[in-house]
């Protein structure tokens, strides 16, 4: 297992891995591969199941400190959330999900991982979780909704620290089926820039996710 430039993320045979915490040893979240080396258990991070893993393999360079505070919008059943939880051993991930069915699995994942705070809520209404979520270092969004750029910027206004960063995963077809994927990404970038956000880089996620892009922003 080789460490990568990203703290807490490892590589073996071109595959990404994170370290399973001691209390989760032997536990899988989404049937991922577990590998033990030198008494440490690693979980394979599947880029076909996690857009963050896909973006990293497509060249995303992002600083996720081990004590980072993260707001994650669209946590689903906790696939990507669980890997971020492995990385931020001294941090907290506030995981917002609107589907009660998905939230049940998310809750289960969080049982052994105290750094995941599951929040059953609608990211369209950031004020609904203001009693739980503090100012954060990173806002990550993966919700495939037509108004996702607007949801993202409103959460940034409410929760992102002045030097914080953001990552938005865009599904072109959710933005506008009539547009070519690149045009859909441009539309989202324009919206973000109108809200005074800076686009650091856009990463198309093929071959892992067709017609999806990760847009990395700063303020
Ligand atoms: C593509 S899935 C997310 C996958 C997840 N990010 C992962 O990598 O493991 C999108 C999720 O966003 C959720 N979602 C959609 N609209 C939402 C909203 N307004 N607020 C919170 N979650 C939302 C959906 O219920 C769904 O679980």
mmCIF file of C-alpha atoms and ligand atoms in Angstrom:
data_model
loop_
_atom_site.group_PDB
_atom_site.id
_atom_site.type_symbol
_atom_site.label_atom_id
_atom_site.label_comp_id
_atom_site.label_asym_id
_atom_site.label_seq_id
_atom_site.Cartn_x
_atom_site.Cartn_y
_atom_site.Cartn_z
ATOM 1 C CA UNK A 1 0.000 0.000 0.000
ATOM 2 C CA UNK A 2 1.482 3.369 -1.055
ATOM 3 C CA UNK A 3 0.519 6.705 0.549
ATOM 4 C CA UNK A 4 -0.618 9.318 -2.024
ATOM 5 C CA UNK A 5 -0.164 13.109 -2.003
ATOM 6 C CA UNK A 6 -3.485 13.175 -0.107
ATOM 7 C CA UNK A 7 -3.279 12.412 3.594
ATOM 8 C CA UNK A 8 -5.314 9.306 4.470
ATOM 9 C CA UNK A 9 -5.632 8.114 0.860
ATOM 10 C CA UNK A 10 -3.569 5.180 -0.391
ATOM 11 C CA UNK A 11 -2.940 3.421 -3.689
ATOM 12 C CA UNK A 12 -2.228 -0.162 -4.604
ATOM 13 C CA UNK A 13 -2.158 -1.384 -8.206
ATOM 14 C CA UNK A 14 -3.701 1.937 -9.355
ATOM 15 C CA UNK A 15 -6.683 1.461 -7.026
ATOM 16 C CA UNK A 16 -7.548 3.896 -4.248
ATOM 17 C CA UNK A 17 -7.907 2.833 -0.612
ATOM 18 C CA UNK A 18 -8.684 4.425 2.750
ATOM 19 C CA UNK A 19 -7.898 3.016 6.166
ATOM 20 C CA UNK A 20 -10.738 1.269 7.991
ATOM 21 C CA UNK A 21 -10.844 2.493 11.613
ATOM 22 C CA UNK A 22 -10.023 -0.051 14.318
ATOM 23 C CA UNK A 23 -13.672 -0.247 15.500
ATOM 24 C CA UNK A 24 -14.848 -1.044 11.945
ATOM 25 C CA UNK A 25 -12.337 -3.817 11.244
ATOM 26 C CA UNK A 26 -13.952 -6.479 9.072
ATOM 27 C CA UNK A 27 -16.936 -4.232 8.305
ATOM 28 C CA UNK A 28 -17.817 -3.305 4.716
ATOM 29 C CA UNK A 29 -20.110 -0.404 3.784
ATOM 30 C CA UNK A 30 -20.879 -1.294 0.137
ATOM 31 C CA UNK A 31 -19.241 -4.645 -0.397
ATOM 32 C CA UNK A 32 -15.842 -3.051 -1.035
ATOM 33 C CA UNK A 33 -12.639 -5.075 -0.922
ATOM 34 C CA UNK A 34 -10.790 -5.222 2.415
ATOM 35 C CA UNK A 35 -7.029 -5.695 2.459
ATOM 36 C CA UNK A 36 -4.877 -6.083 5.570
ATOM 37 C CA UNK A 37 -1.217 -5.045 5.513
ATOM 38 C CA UNK A 38 0.991 -4.658 8.597
ATOM 39 C CA UNK A 39 -2.026 -5.172 10.845
ATOM 40 C CA UNK A 40 -3.849 -2.222 9.209
ATOM 41 C CA UNK A 41 -7.075 -2.785 7.299
ATOM 42 C CA UNK A 42 -7.706 -0.813 4.109
ATOM 43 C CA UNK A 43 -10.995 -0.434 2.184
ATOM 44 C CA UNK A 44 -10.940 -0.168 -1.610
ATOM 45 C CA UNK A 45 -12.552 3.054 -2.850
ATOM 46 C CA UNK A 46 -14.544 2.342 -6.001
ATOM 47 C CA UNK A 47 -14.537 5.243 -8.531
ATOM 48 C CA UNK A 48 -17.594 3.737 -10.233
ATOM 49 C CA UNK A 49 -19.517 4.100 -6.951
ATOM 50 C CA UNK A 50 -18.005 7.323 -5.595
ATOM 51 C CA UNK A 51 -17.598 10.491 -7.655
ATOM 52 C CA UNK A 52 -14.968 11.774 -5.233
ATOM 53 C CA UNK A 53 -12.791 8.731 -5.954
ATOM 54 C CA UNK A 54 -13.427 9.267 -9.682
ATOM 55 C CA UNK A 55 -12.409 12.942 -9.430
ATOM 56 C CA UNK A 56 -9.217 12.014 -7.540
ATOM 57 C CA UNK A 57 -8.292 9.515 -10.238
ATOM 58 C CA UNK A 58 -8.997 12.198 -12.858
ATOM 59 C CA UNK A 59 -6.437 14.486 -11.194
ATOM 60 C CA UNK A 60 -8.309 16.393 -8.492
ATOM 61 C CA UNK A 61 -5.881 17.685 -5.891
ATOM 62 C CA UNK A 62 -7.694 18.678 -2.728
ATOM 63 C CA UNK A 63 -6.585 19.255 0.832
ATOM 64 C CA UNK A 64 -8.792 17.382 3.284
ATOM 65 C CA UNK A 65 -7.215 17.931 6.695
ATOM 66 C CA UNK A 66 -7.630 15.163 9.247
ATOM 67 C CA UNK A 67 -9.477 17.618 11.524
ATOM 68 C CA UNK A 68 -11.670 19.086 8.757
ATOM 69 C CA UNK A 69 -15.289 20.038 9.353
ATOM 70 C CA UNK A 70 -17.297 19.044 6.284
ATOM 71 C CA UNK A 71 -20.868 19.610 5.149
ATOM 72 C CA UNK A 72 -21.926 16.869 2.725
ATOM 73 C CA UNK A 73 -25.169 17.401 0.787
ATOM 74 C CA UNK A 74 -26.735 14.278 -0.721
ATOM 75 C CA UNK A 75 -25.120 11.660 1.499
ATOM 76 C CA UNK A 76 -27.337 8.801 0.235
ATOM 77 C CA UNK A 77 -26.425 5.515 1.948
ATOM 78 C CA UNK A 78 -22.985 6.750 2.994
ATOM 79 C CA UNK A 79 -20.672 5.256 0.365
ATOM 80 C CA UNK A 80 -18.495 8.345 -0.177
ATOM 81 C CA UNK A 81 -19.227 9.669 3.315
ATOM 82 C CA UNK A 82 -17.668 6.529 4.807
ATOM 83 C CA UNK A 83 -14.375 7.077 2.946
ATOM 84 C CA UNK A 84 -14.260 10.729 3.994
ATOM 85 C CA UNK A 85 -14.907 9.510 7.543
ATOM 86 C CA UNK A 86 -11.830 7.257 7.211
ATOM 87 C CA UNK A 87 -9.724 10.252 6.118
ATOM 88 C CA UNK A 88 -10.805 12.881 8.661
ATOM 89 C CA UNK A 89 -9.963 10.935 11.783
ATOM 90 C CA UNK A 90 -10.163 14.073 13.989
ATOM 91 C CA UNK A 91 -12.825 15.895 11.977
ATOM 92 C CA UNK A 92 -16.589 15.768 11.549
ATOM 93 C CA UNK A 93 -18.771 15.200 8.504
ATOM 94 C CA UNK A 94 -22.306 16.587 8.648
ATOM 95 C CA UNK A 95 -24.138 14.350 6.182
ATOM 96 C CA UNK A 96 -27.441 15.709 4.860
ATOM 97 C CA UNK A 97 -29.810 13.365 3.056
ATOM 98 C CA UNK A 98 -33.450 13.907 2.155
ATOM 99 C CA UNK A 99 -34.527 10.327 1.513
ATOM 100 C CA UNK A 100 -35.623 8.537 4.713
ATOM 101 C CA UNK A 101 -34.886 5.153 3.097
ATOM 102 C CA UNK A 102 -31.283 6.103 2.273
ATOM 103 C CA UNK A 103 -30.929 7.773 5.673
ATOM 104 C CA UNK A 104 -31.615 4.467 7.454
ATOM 105 C CA UNK A 105 -28.480 2.957 5.854
ATOM 106 C CA UNK A 106 -26.558 6.169 6.506
ATOM 107 C CA UNK A 107 -27.550 6.002 10.154
ATOM 108 C CA UNK A 108 -26.245 2.421 10.310
ATOM 109 C CA UNK A 109 -22.901 3.486 8.807
ATOM 110 C CA UNK A 110 -22.651 6.296 11.379
ATOM 111 C CA UNK A 111 -23.236 3.966 14.343
ATOM 112 C CA UNK A 112 -19.591 2.843 14.450
ATOM 113 C CA UNK A 113 -18.258 6.128 13.073
ATOM 114 C CA UNK A 114 -18.754 8.955 15.560
ATOM 115 C CA UNK A 115 -17.329 11.526 13.103
ATOM 116 C CA UNK A 116 -20.442 11.172 10.877
ATOM 117 C CA UNK A 117 -23.462 13.238 11.943
ATOM 118 C CA UNK A 118 -26.390 12.061 9.788
ATOM 119 C CA UNK A 119 -29.034 14.735 9.152
ATOM 120 C CA UNK A 120 -32.363 13.847 7.559
ATOM 121 C CA UNK A 121 -33.167 17.123 5.845
ATOM 122 C CA UNK A 122 -33.636 18.929 2.539
ATOM 123 C CA UNK A 123 -30.563 20.865 1.392
ATOM 124 C CA UNK A 124 -32.931 23.382 -0.244
ATOM 125 C CA UNK A 125 -33.462 24.707 3.272
ATOM 126 C CA UNK A 126 -30.049 25.250 4.884
ATOM 127 C CA UNK A 127 -31.658 27.086 7.804
ATOM 128 C CA UNK A 128 -33.286 23.815 8.941
ATOM 129 C CA UNK A 129 -29.968 22.384 10.137
ATOM 130 C CA UNK A 130 -28.404 25.562 11.506
ATOM 131 C CA UNK A 131 -28.640 24.284 15.085
ATOM 132 C CA UNK A 132 -26.452 21.286 14.164
ATOM 133 C CA UNK A 133 -23.986 22.425 11.485
ATOM 134 C CA UNK A 134 -21.161 24.891 12.310
ATOM 135 C CA UNK A 135 -19.029 26.862 9.834
ATOM 136 C CA UNK A 136 -17.133 24.278 7.793
ATOM 137 C CA UNK A 137 -13.909 23.925 5.784
ATOM 138 C CA UNK A 138 -15.442 22.028 2.860
ATOM 139 C CA UNK A 139 -18.907 21.776 1.341
ATOM 140 C CA UNK A 140 -19.401 18.751 -0.903
ATOM 141 C CA UNK A 141 -22.555 18.352 -2.932
ATOM 142 C CA UNK A 142 -23.826 15.414 -4.970
ATOM 143 C CA UNK A 143 -27.577 15.701 -5.387
ATOM 144 C CA UNK A 144 -28.337 15.656 -9.160
ATOM 145 C CA UNK A 145 -31.078 18.272 -9.053
ATOM 146 C CA UNK A 146 -31.833 20.926 -11.679
ATOM 147 C CA UNK A 147 -31.338 23.716 -9.106
ATOM 148 C CA UNK A 148 -28.286 22.091 -7.506
ATOM 149 C CA UNK A 149 -25.995 25.079 -8.183
ATOM 150 C CA UNK A 150 -28.428 27.346 -6.337
ATOM 151 C CA UNK A 151 -28.682 24.872 -3.420
ATOM 152 C CA UNK A 152 -24.884 24.691 -3.316
ATOM 153 C CA UNK A 153 -24.350 28.477 -3.226
ATOM 154 C CA UNK A 154 -26.996 28.999 -0.539
ATOM 155 C CA UNK A 155 -25.311 26.412 1.662
ATOM 156 C CA UNK A 156 -21.947 28.071 0.979
ATOM 157 C CA UNK A 157 -23.341 31.430 2.074
ATOM 158 C CA UNK A 158 -24.712 29.859 5.238
ATOM 159 C CA UNK A 159 -21.891 27.516 6.233
ATOM 160 C CA UNK A 160 -18.569 27.893 4.424
ATOM 161 C CA UNK A 161 -15.667 29.492 6.318
ATOM 162 C CA UNK A 162 -14.032 32.441 4.483
ATOM 163 C CA UNK A 163 -11.098 30.305 3.276
ATOM 164 C CA UNK A 164 -13.202 27.204 2.767
ATOM 165 C CA UNK A 165 -13.474 25.182 -0.427
ATOM 166 C CA UNK A 166 -16.319 23.470 -2.271
ATOM 167 C CA UNK A 167 -16.856 20.559 -4.597
ATOM 168 C CA UNK A 168 -20.013 20.128 -6.620
ATOM 169 C CA UNK A 169 -20.737 16.981 -8.610
ATOM 170 C CA UNK A 170 -22.831 17.848 -11.657
ATOM 171 C CA UNK A 171 -24.937 15.424 -13.644
ATOM 172 C CA UNK A 172 -25.370 17.131 -17.034
ATOM 173 C CA UNK A 173 -28.795 15.649 -17.730
ATOM 174 C CA UNK A 174 -30.185 16.885 -14.414
ATOM 175 C CA UNK A 175 -29.282 20.459 -15.340
ATOM 176 C CA UNK A 176 -30.883 20.431 -18.797
ATOM 177 C CA UNK A 177 -31.414 17.394 -21.048
ATOM 178 C CA UNK A 178 -31.360 19.645 -24.127
ATOM 179 C CA UNK A 179 -27.794 20.816 -23.468
ATOM 180 C CA UNK A 180 -24.555 19.064 -24.331
ATOM 181 C CA UNK A 181 -22.738 18.009 -21.110
ATOM 182 C CA UNK A 182 -20.054 20.701 -21.509
ATOM 183 C CA UNK A 183 -22.758 23.369 -21.914
ATOM 184 C CA UNK A 184 -24.470 22.141 -18.740
ATOM 185 C CA UNK A 185 -21.192 22.385 -16.796
ATOM 186 C CA UNK A 186 -20.669 25.908 -18.223
ATOM 187 C CA UNK A 187 -24.131 26.901 -17.053
ATOM 188 C CA UNK A 188 -23.332 25.736 -13.522
ATOM 189 C CA UNK A 189 -19.935 27.507 -13.595
ATOM 190 C CA UNK A 190 -21.600 30.750 -14.718
ATOM 191 C CA UNK A 191 -24.087 30.520 -11.858
ATOM 192 C CA UNK A 192 -21.277 29.920 -9.354
ATOM 193 C CA UNK A 193 -19.226 32.832 -10.726
ATOM 194 C CA UNK A 194 -22.261 35.126 -10.525
ATOM 195 C CA UNK A 195 -22.288 34.288 -6.818
ATOM 196 C CA UNK A 196 -18.649 35.456 -6.636
ATOM 197 C CA UNK A 197 -17.189 31.963 -6.363
ATOM 198 C CA UNK A 198 -13.945 31.108 -8.158
ATOM 199 C CA UNK A 199 -13.745 27.997 -10.314
ATOM 200 C CA UNK A 200 -10.434 26.283 -9.589
ATOM 201 C CA UNK A 201 -10.913 23.422 -11.998
ATOM 202 C CA UNK A 202 -13.548 21.217 -13.632
ATOM 203 C CA UNK A 203 -12.981 17.473 -13.959
ATOM 204 C CA UNK A 204 -15.068 15.343 -16.283
ATOM 205 C CA UNK A 205 -15.630 12.015 -14.554
ATOM 206 C CA UNK A 206 -15.751 9.648 -17.563
ATOM 207 C CA UNK A 207 -15.049 6.741 -17.817
ATOM 208 C CA UNK A 208 -16.228 6.282 -14.220
ATOM 209 C CA UNK A 209 -19.393 8.410 -14.507
ATOM 210 C CA UNK A 210 -20.618 9.351 -17.966
ATOM 211 C CA UNK A 211 -21.739 12.960 -18.462
ATOM 212 C CA UNK A 212 -20.803 14.026 -14.941
ATOM 213 C CA UNK A 213 -18.256 16.604 -13.814
ATOM 214 C CA UNK A 214 -16.714 17.664 -10.521
ATOM 215 C CA UNK A 215 -16.333 21.433 -10.149
ATOM 216 C CA UNK A 216 -13.836 22.571 -7.550
ATOM 217 C CA UNK A 217 -14.413 26.078 -6.166
ATOM 218 C CA UNK A 218 -12.902 28.560 -3.756
ATOM 219 C CA UNK A 219 -14.361 31.843 -2.493
HETATM 220 C C1 LIG B 1 -26.220 10.492 -6.472
HETATM 221 S S1 LIG B 1 -26.877 10.230 -4.894
HETATM 222 C C2 LIG B 1 -25.534 10.585 -3.815
HETATM 223 C C3 LIG B 1 -24.477 9.529 -3.715
HETATM 224 C C4 LIG B 1 -23.514 9.816 -2.587
HETATM 225 N N1 LIG B 1 -23.062 11.186 -2.640
HETATM 226 C C5 LIG B 1 -22.296 8.925 -2.583
HETATM 227 O O1 LIG B 1 -21.342 9.187 -3.347
HETATM 228 O O2 LIG B 1 -22.258 7.968 -1.810
HETATM 229 C C6 LIG B 1 -27.878 11.666 -4.665
HETATM 230 C C7 LIG B 1 -28.537 11.735 -3.303
HETATM 231 O O3 LIG B 1 -28.983 13.083 -3.102
HETATM 232 C C8 LIG B 1 -30.182 13.034 -2.362
HETATM 233 N N2 LIG B 1 -30.873 14.317 -2.529
HETATM 234 C C9 LIG B 1 -31.556 14.781 -3.607
HETATM 235 N N3 LIG B 1 -32.059 16.005 -3.372
HETATM 236 C C10 LIG B 1 -31.662 16.343 -2.122
HETATM 237 C C11 LIG B 1 -31.873 17.491 -1.288
HETATM 238 N N4 LIG B 1 -32.574 18.529 -1.736
HETATM 239 N N5 LIG B 1 -31.346 17.489 -0.052
HETATM 240 C C12 LIG B 1 -30.628 16.440 0.413
HETATM 241 N N6 LIG B 1 -30.406 15.325 -0.318
HETATM 242 C C13 LIG B 1 -30.908 15.275 -1.564
HETATM 243 C C14 LIG B 1 -30.925 11.837 -2.974
HETATM 244 O O4 LIG B 1 -31.923 11.350 -2.105
HETATM 245 C C15 LIG B 1 -29.773 10.859 -3.197
HETATM 246 O O5 LIG B 1 -29.619 9.994 -2.092
#
